[in-house]
Short mmCIF file of C-alpha atoms in Angstrom, two decimals:
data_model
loop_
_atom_site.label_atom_id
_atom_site.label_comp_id
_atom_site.label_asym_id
_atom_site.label_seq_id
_atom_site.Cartn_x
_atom_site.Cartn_y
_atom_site.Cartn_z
CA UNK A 5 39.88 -15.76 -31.07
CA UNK A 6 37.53 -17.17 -33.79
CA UNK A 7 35.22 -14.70 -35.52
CA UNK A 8 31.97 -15.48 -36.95
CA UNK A 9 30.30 -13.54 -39.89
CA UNK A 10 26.35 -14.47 -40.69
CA UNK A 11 23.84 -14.26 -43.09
CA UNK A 12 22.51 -10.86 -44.76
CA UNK A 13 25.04 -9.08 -47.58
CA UNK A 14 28.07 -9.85 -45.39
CA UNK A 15 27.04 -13.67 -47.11
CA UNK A 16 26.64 -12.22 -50.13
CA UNK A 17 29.88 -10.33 -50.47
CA UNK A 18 31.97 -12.97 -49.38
CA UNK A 19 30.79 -15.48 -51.88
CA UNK A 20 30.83 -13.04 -54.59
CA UNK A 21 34.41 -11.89 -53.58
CA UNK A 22 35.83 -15.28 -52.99
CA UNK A 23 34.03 -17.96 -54.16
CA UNK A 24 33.33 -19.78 -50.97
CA UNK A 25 30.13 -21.45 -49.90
CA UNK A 26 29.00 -19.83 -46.83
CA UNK A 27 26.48 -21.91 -44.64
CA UNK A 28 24.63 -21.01 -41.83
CA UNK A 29 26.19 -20.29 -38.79
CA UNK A 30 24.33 -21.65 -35.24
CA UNK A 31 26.16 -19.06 -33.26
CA UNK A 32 25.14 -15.67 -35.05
CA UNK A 33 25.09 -12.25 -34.51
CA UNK A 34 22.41 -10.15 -36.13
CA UNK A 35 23.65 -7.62 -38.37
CA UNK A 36 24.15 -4.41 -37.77
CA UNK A 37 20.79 -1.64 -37.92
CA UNK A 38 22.62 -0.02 -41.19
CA UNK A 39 22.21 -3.16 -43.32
CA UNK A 40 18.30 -2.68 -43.60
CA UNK A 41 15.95 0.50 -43.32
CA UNK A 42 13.93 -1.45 -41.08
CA UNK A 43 15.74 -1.24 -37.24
CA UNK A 44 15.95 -4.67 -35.74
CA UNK A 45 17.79 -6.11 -32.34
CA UNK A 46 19.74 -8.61 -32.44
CA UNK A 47 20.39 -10.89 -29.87
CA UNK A 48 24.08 -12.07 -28.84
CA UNK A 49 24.57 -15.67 -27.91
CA UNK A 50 26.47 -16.59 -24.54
CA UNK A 51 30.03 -15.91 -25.27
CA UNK A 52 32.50 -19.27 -23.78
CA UNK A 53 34.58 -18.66 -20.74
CA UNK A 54 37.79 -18.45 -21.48
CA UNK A 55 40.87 -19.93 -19.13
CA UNK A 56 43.72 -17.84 -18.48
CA UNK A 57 46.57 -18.79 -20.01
CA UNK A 58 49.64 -19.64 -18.44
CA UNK A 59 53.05 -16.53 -18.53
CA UNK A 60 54.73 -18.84 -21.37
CA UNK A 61 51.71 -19.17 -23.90
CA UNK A 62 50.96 -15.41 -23.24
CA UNK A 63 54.48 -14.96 -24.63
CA UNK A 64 53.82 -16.64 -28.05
CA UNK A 65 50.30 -17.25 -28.80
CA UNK A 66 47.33 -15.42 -29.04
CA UNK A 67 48.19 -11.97 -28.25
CA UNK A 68 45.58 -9.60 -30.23
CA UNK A 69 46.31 -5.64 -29.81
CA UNK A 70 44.80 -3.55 -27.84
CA UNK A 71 44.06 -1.58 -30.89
CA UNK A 72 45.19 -0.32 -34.66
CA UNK A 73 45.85 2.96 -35.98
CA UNK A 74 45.85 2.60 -39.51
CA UNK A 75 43.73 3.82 -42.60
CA UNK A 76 41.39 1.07 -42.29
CA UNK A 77 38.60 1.30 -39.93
CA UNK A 78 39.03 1.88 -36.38
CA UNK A 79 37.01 0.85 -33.37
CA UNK A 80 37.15 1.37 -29.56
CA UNK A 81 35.80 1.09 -26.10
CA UNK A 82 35.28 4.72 -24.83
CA UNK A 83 33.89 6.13 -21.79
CA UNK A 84 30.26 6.30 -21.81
CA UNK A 85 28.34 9.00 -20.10
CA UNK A 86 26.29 6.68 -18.05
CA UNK A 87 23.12 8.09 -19.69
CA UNK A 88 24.19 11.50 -18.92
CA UNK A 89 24.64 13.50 -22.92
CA UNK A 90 25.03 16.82 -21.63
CA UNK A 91 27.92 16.90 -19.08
CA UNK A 92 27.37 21.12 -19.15
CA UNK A 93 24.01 20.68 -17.60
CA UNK A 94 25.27 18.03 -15.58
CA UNK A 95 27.98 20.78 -13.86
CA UNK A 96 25.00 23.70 -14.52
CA UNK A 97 27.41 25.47 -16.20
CA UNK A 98 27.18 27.38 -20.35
CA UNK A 99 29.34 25.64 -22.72
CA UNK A 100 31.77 29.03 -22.31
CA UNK A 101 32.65 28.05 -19.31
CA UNK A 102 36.07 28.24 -17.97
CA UNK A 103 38.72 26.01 -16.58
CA UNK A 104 38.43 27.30 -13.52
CA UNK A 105 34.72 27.58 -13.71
CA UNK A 106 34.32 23.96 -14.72
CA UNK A 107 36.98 22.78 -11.79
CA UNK A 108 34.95 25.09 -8.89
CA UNK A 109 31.08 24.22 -10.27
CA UNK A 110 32.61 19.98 -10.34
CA UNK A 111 34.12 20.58 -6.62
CA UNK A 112 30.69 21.99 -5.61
CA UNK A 113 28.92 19.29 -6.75
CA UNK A 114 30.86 16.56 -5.72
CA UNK A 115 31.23 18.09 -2.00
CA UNK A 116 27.30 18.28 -1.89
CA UNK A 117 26.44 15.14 -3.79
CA UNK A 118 29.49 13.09 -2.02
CA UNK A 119 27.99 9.96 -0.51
CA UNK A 120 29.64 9.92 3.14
CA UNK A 121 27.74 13.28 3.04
CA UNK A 122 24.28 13.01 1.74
CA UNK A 123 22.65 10.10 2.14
CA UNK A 124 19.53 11.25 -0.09
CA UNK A 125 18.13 8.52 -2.66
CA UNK A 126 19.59 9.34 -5.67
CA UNK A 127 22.36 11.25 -4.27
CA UNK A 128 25.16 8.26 -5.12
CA UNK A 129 24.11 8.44 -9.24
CA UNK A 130 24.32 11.87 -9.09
CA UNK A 131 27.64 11.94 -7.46
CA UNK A 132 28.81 9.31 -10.42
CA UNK A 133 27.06 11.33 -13.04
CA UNK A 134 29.07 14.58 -12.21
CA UNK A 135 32.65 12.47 -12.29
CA UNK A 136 31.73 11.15 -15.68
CA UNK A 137 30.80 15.06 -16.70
CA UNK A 138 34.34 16.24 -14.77
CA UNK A 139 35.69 13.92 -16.66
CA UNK A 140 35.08 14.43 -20.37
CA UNK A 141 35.11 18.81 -19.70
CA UNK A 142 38.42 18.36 -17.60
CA UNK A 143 39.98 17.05 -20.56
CA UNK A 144 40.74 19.49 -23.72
CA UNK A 145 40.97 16.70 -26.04
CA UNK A 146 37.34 14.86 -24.61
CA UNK A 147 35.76 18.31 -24.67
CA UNK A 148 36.59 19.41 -28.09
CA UNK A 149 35.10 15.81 -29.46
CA UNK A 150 31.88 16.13 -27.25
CA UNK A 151 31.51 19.74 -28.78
CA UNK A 152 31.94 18.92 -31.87
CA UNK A 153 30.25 15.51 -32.43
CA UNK A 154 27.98 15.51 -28.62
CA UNK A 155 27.61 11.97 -26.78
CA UNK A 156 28.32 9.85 -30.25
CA UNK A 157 32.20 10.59 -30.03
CA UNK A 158 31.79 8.49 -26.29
CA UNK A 159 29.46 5.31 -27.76
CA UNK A 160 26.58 7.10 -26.84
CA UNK A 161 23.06 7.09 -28.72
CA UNK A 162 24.51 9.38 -31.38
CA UNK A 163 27.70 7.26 -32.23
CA UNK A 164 25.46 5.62 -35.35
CA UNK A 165 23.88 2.19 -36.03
CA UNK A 166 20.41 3.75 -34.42
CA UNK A 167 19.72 4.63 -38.28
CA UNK A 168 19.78 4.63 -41.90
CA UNK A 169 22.40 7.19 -41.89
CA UNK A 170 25.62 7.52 -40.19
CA UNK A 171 26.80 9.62 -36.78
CA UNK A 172 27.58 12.82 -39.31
CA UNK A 173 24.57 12.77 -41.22
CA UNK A 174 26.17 11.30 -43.91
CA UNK A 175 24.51 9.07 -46.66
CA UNK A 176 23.11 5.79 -45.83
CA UNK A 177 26.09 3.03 -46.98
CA UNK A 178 25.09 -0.64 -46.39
CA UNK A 179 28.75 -1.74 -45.80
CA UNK A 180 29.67 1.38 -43.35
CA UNK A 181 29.64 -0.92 -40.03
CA UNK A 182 31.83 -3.89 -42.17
CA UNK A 183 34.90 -2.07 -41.53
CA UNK A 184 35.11 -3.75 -38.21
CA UNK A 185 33.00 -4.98 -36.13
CA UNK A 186 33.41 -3.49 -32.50
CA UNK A 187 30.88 -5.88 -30.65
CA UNK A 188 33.42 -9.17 -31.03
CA UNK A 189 35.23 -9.73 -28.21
CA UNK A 190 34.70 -7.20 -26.11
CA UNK A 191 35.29 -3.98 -28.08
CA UNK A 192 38.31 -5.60 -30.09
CA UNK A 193 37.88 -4.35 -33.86
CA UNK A 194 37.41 -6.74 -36.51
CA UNK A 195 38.45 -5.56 -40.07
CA UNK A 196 36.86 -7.28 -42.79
CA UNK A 197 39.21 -6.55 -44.56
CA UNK A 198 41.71 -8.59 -42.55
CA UNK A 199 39.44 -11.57 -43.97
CA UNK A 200 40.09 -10.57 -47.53
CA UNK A 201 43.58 -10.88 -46.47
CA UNK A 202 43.45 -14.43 -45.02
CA UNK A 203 41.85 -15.38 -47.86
CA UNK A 204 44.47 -14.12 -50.73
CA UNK A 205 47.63 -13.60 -48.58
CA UNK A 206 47.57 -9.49 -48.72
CA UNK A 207 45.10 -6.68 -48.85
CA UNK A 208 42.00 -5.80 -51.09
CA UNK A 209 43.85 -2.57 -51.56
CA UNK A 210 46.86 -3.72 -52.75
CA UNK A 211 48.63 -2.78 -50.04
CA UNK A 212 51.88 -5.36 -48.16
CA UNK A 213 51.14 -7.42 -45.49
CA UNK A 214 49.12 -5.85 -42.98
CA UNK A 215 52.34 -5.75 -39.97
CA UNK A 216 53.84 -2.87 -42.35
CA UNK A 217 51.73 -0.69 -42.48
CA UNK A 218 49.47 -0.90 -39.04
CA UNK A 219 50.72 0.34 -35.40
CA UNK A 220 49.63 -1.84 -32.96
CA UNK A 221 49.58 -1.64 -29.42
CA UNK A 222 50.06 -3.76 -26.00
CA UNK A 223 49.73 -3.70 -23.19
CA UNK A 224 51.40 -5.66 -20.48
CA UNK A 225 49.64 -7.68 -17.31
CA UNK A 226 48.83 -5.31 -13.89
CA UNK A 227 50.66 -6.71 -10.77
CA UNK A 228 49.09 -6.23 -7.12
CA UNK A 229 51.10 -6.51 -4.18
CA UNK A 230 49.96 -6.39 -0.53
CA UNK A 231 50.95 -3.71 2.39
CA UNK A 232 50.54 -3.90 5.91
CA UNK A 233 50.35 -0.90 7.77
CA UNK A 234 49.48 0.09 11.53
CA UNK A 235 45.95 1.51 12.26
CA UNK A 236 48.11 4.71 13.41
CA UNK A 237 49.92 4.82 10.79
CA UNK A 238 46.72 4.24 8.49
CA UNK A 239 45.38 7.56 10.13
CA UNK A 240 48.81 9.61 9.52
CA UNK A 241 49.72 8.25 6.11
CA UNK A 242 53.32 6.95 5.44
CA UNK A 243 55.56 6.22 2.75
CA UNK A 244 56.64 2.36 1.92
CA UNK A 245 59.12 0.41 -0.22
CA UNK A 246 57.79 -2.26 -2.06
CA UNK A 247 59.66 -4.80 -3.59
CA UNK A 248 58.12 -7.07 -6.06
CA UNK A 249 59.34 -8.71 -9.66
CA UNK A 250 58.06 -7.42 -13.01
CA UNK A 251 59.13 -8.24 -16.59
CA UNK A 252 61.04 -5.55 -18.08
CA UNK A 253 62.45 -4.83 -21.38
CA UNK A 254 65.82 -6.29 -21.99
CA UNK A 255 68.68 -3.93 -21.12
CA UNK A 256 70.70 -5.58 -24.32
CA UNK A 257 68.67 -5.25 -27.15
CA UNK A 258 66.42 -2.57 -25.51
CA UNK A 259 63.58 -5.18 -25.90
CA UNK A 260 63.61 -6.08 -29.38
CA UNK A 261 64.96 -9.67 -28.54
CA UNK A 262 67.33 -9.00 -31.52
CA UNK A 263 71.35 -9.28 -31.97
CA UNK A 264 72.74 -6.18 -32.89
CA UNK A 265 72.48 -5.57 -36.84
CA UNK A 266 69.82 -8.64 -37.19
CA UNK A 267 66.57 -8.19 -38.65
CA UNK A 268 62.85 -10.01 -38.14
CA UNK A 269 61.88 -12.60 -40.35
CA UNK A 270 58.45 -12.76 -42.36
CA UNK A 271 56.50 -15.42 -40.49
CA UNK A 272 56.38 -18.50 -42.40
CA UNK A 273 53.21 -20.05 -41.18
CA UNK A 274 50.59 -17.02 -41.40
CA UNK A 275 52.91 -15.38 -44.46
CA UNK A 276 52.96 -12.09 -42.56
CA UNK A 277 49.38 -11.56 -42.60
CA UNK A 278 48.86 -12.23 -38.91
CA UNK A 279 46.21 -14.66 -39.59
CA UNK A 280 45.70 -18.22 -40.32
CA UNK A 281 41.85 -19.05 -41.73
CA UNK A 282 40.42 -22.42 -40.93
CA UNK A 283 38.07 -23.71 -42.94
CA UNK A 284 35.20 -25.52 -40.80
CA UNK A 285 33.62 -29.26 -41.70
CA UNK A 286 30.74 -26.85 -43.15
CA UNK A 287 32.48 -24.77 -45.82
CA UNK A 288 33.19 -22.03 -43.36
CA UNK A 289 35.81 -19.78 -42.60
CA UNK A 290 36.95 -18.79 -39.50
CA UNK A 291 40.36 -16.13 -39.05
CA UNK A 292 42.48 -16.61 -36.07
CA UNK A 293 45.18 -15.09 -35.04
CA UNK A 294 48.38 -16.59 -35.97
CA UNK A 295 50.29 -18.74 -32.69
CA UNK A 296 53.43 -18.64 -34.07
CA UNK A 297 54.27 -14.53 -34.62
CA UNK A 298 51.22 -14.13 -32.11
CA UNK A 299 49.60 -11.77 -34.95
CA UNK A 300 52.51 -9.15 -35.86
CA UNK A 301 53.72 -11.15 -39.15
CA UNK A 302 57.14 -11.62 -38.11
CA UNK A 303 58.86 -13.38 -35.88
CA UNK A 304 62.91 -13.72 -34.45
CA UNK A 305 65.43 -16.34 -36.12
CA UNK A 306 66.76 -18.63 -33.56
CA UNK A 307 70.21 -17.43 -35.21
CA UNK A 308 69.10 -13.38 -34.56
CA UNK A 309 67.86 -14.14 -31.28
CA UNK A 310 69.52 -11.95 -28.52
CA UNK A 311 71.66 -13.89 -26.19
CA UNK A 312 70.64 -12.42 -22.72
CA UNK A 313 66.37 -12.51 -23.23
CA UNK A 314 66.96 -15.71 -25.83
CA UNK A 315 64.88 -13.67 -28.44
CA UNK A 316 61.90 -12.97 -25.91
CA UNK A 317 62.65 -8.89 -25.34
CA UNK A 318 61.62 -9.19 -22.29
CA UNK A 319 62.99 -10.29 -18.42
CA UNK A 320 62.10 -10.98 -14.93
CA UNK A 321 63.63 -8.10 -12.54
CA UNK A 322 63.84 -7.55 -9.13
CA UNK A 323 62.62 -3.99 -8.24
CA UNK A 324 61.79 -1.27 -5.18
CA UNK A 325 59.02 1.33 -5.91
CA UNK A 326 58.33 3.53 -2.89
CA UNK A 327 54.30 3.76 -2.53
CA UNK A 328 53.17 6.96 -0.59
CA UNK A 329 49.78 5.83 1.61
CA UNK A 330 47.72 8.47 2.27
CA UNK A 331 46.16 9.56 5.60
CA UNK A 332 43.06 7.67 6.16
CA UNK A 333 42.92 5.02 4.20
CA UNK A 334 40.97 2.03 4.55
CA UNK A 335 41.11 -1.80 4.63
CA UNK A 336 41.19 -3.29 1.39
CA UNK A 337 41.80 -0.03 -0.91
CA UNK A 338 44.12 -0.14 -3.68
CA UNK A 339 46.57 2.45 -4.96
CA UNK A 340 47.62 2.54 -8.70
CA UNK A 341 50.99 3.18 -9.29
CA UNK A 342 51.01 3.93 -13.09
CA UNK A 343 53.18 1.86 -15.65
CA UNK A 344 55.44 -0.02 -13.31
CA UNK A 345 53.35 -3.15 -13.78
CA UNK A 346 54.63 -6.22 -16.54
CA UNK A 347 55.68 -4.98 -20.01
CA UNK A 348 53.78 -7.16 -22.76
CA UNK A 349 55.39 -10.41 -23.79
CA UNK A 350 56.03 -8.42 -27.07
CA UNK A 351 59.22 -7.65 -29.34
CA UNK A 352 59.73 -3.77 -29.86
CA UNK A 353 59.75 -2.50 -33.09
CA UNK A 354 59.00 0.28 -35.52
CA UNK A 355 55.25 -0.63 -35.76
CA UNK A 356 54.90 -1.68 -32.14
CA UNK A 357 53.99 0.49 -29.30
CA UNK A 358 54.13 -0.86 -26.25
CA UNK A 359 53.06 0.00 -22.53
CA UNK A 360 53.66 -1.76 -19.30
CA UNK A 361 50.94 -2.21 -17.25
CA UNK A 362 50.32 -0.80 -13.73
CA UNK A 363 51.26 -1.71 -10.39
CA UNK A 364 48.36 -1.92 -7.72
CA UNK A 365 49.49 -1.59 -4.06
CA UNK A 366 46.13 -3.58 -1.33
CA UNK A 367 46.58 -2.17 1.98
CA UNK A 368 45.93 -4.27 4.79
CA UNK A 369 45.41 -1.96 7.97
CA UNK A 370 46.09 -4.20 11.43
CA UNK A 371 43.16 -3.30 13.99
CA UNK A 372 43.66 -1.31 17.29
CA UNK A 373 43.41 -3.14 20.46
CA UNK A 374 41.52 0.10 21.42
CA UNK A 375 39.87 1.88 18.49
CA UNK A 376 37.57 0.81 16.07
CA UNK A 377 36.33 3.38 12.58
CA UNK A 378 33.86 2.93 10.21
CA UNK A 379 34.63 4.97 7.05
CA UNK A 380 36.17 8.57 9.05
CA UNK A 381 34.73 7.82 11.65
CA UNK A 382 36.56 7.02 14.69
CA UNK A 383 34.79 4.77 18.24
CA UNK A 384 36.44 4.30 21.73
CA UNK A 385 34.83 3.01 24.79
CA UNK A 386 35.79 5.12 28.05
CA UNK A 387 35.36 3.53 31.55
CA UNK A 388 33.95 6.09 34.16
CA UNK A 389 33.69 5.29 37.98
CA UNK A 390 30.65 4.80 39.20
CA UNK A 391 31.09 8.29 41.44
CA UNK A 392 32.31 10.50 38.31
CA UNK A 393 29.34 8.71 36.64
CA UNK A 394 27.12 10.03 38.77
CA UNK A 395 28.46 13.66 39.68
CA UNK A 396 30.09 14.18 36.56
CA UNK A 397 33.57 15.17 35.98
CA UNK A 398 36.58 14.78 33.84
CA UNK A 399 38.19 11.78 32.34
CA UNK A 400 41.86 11.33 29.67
CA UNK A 401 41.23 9.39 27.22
CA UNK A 402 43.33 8.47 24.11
CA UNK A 403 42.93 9.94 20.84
CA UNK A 404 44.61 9.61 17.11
CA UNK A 405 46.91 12.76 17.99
CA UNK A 406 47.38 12.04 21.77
CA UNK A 407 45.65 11.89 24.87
CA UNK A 408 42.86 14.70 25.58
CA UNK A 409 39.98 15.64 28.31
CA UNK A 410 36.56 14.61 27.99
CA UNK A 411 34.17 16.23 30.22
CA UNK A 412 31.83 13.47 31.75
CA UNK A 413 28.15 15.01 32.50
CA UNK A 414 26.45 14.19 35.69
CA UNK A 415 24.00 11.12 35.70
CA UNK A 416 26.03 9.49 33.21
CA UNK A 417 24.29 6.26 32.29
CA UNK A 418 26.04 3.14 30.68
CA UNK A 419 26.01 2.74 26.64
CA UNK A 420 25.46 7.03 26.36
CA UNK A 421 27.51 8.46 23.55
CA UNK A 422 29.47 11.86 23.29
CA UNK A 423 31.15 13.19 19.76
CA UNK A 424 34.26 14.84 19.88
CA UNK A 425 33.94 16.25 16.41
CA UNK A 426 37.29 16.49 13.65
CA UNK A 427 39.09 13.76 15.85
CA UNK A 428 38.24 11.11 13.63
CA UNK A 429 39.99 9.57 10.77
CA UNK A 430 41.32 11.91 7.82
CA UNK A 431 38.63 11.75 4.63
CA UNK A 432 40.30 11.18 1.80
CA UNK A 433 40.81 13.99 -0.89
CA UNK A 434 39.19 16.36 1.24
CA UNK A 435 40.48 18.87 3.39
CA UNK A 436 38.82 17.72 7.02
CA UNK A 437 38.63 14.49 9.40
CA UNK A 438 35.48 12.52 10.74
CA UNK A 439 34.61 12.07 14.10
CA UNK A 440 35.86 10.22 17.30
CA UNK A 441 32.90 8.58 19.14
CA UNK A 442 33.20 8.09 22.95
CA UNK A 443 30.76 5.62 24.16
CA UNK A 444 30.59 5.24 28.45
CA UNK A 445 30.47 2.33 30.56
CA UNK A 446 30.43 2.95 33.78
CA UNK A 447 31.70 0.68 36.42
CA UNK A 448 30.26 -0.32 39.60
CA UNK A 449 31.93 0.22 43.00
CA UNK A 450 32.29 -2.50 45.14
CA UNK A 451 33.07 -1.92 48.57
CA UNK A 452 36.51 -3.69 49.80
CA UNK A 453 36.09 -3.04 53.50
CA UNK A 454 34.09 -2.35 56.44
CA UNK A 455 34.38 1.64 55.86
CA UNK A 456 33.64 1.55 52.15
CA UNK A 457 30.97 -0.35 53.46
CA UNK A 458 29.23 1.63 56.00
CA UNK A 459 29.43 4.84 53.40
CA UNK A 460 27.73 3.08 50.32
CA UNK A 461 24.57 1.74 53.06
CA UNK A 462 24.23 5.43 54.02
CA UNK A 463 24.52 6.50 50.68
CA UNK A 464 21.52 4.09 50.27
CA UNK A 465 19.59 5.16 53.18
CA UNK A 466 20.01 8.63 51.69
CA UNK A 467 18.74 7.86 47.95
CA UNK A 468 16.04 6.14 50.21
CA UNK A 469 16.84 2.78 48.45
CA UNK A 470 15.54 0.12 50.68
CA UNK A 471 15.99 -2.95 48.77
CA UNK A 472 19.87 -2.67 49.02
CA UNK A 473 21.60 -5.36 51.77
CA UNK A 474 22.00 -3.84 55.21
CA UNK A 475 25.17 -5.65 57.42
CA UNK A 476 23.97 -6.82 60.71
CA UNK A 477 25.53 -3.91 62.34
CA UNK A 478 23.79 -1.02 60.64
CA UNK A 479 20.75 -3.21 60.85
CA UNK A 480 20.45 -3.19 64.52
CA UNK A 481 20.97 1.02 64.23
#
């Protein structure tokens, strides 16, 4: 991915440093708020849709880490705290708080703030606010940093750039935010001095080529797979086998794509830098990174190349995961099965750290010729008689666990609604089920002979109901 660097002392650096005439670029970004005393906001141009590429130019070209751990600067996409910079007075608990204190004040709040419970305005970004608190306390690691450095260790107000100093209170440096620039491509860090690199074929520290001494990461693509379960068995949960076919690391050369004793080669093309720099019609420079080692600075000899994944590291496998599906789950949810998704189209190695990615499981629930739910909640329609309708009684109707009773109260009218409360669906992560919904429609007698006959006219002459048909018989009575 091209990266452009504009006007201000990033300009004035570069030309100093390397001798190149830098014009004006139409696509800009305004520098950061630490290059000038005065605070100014920039404004980002519409970033170019980008085509997904197909599996076999994933495996070569154009893979950029997730992110590098190395001396130089590091940026990253963290977890904000959706406006919330206090996650202790978000729980209403002291910052002494314990584990157990934290766990019982979140499950509090979430029970009371849970949307399929309150249905308050407001209640919903509430309910969101105290997950994001849960999760940044729940953590040790998140909670020491928030301690310690407050909402700036999540990308919050305090993480810097609002002023002429940095998040620590340190002194104001001009070049601070040059050590990469976290806003290009979405949260991908961009070292300037990666650009030095290009530019002289190793570092402005005098260090090797950058593949040496940086640990990079990957990860590979998610896979989704589809499940079709019962409505019953939606309600009592059940476990599944699914099969599906993710890329592995190769069982040979434990996914280095390497013969035995063979080594990686320095990448002719980019010199092991990673990067090739392109200079534009304009006398500007823009770093890419390299298609041919796909930015690591090496790549594997034909002659090296392992002789079951031809030098890839990688192949296609058949495998069974069984996926537990919880009681009451919906339509359309997803489960996460964690790291048994595609493993990066990416040689192991010493300086490589690779994770596969996950494997999401849709459930499809099949609908019930009888019930219907919405969320936990559970509706049936029960057909009374016309008699039991009117003097009451008792009826069986079906339910999720079996058949059961349901008393039917006297003057029962068509489209009237009883609850028979816990019968419903199972809620999810919570310890208790919704509601079953009975709604009655009653159904109308109709008289089949001449005795059935006689008895509904005299039940007529006895409600006093004289616009009902009379036979010729009881007419002439």
């Amino acid at each position: 991915m091209p990266f452009t660097v504009a006007s201000t002392r990033a300009t004035t650096v570069l030309r100093n440093q390397l001798k190149v005439v830098f014009t004006q670029c139409p696509y800009s970004v305004a520098a950061s708020s630490r290059l000038s005393s005065k605070s100014t906001t920039g404004t980002y141009p519409a970033r170019p849709t980008v085509s997904p590429k197909s599996h076999s130019e994933r495996q070569r070209r154009n893979l950029l880490p997730l992110y590098s751990q190395s001396r130089r600067s590091f940026h990253s996409s963290l977890p904000s705290l959706n406006g919330k910079t206090d996650p202790y007075g978000t729980l209403g608990i002291s910052k002494t708080a314990s584990e157990k204190e934290i766990k019982k004040a979140y499950y509090a709040l979430a029970k009371k703030y849970h949307p399929d419970v309150n249905t308050e305005e407001g209640a919903e970004k509430k309910f969101h606010d105290i997950q994001d608190a849960y999760e940044i306390l729940s953590n040790s690691e998140k909670k020491a940093q928030f301690d310690t450095f407050g909402a700036g260790a999540f990308g919050g107000a305090e993480a810097g750039g609002g002023g002429p100093g940095d998040a620590a209170g340190g002194p104001f440096n001009p070049f601070s935010n040059f050590g990469g620039f976290a806003g290009f491509g979405g949260g991908q860090a961009f070292d300037m001095e990666d650009l030095f690199s290009a530019f002289t074929g190793g570092s402005a520290r005098g260090r090797g080529r950058r593949s040496r001494d940086t640990v990079q990461e990957f990860k590979g693509d998610d896979i989704e797979v589809l499940v079709t379960v019962s409505f019953m068995d939606a309600a009592k949960g059940i476990s599944r086998d699914v099969s599906y076919n993710p890329l592995v690391a190769c069982h040979t050369c434990n996914g280095t794509g390497l013969k035995s004793g063979h080594k990686r080669a320095t990448c002719p093309k980019c010199r092991g830098t990673g990067t090739q720099v392109h200079m534009t019609d304009g006398g500007f420079a823009i770093g890419t990174t390299c298609s041919t080692c796909g930015g690591t600075g090496v790549f594997v000899d034909p002659k090296s190349a392992c002789s079951t994944c031809h030098g890839e590291g990688i192949l296609k496998t058949r495998r069974t995961t069984t996926v537990d599906i919880p009681p009451g789950i919906e339509d359309g949810m997803r489960l996460r099965v964690s790291g048994e998704g595609d493993a990066p189209p990416i040689q192991s190695d010493k300086n490589v750290r690779i994770h596969r990615g996950d494997l999401y499981v849709r459930v499809k629930v099949e609908p019930h010729p009888d019930f219907t739910r919405k969320g936990p909640h559970v509706f049936y329609t029960a057909e009374v008689p016309m008699t039991t309708a009117a003097l009451g009684g008792k009826v069986r109707i079906p339910t999720l666990t079996g058949e059961a009773d349901l008393t039917v109260p006297p003057a029962t009218q068509s489209g009237m609604t009883v609850t028979m409360t816990g019968k419903g669906m199972p809620m999810l992560q919570r310890n208790q089920n919704g509601d079953m919904k009975v709604t009655f429609k009653v159904n109308i007698l109709r008289p089949t002979n001449a005795e059935q006959t006689r008895l509904m006219e005299q039940l007529a002459d006895a409600f006093k109901d004289r616009s009902a048909r009379r036979t010729q018989t009881n007419r002439d009575k």
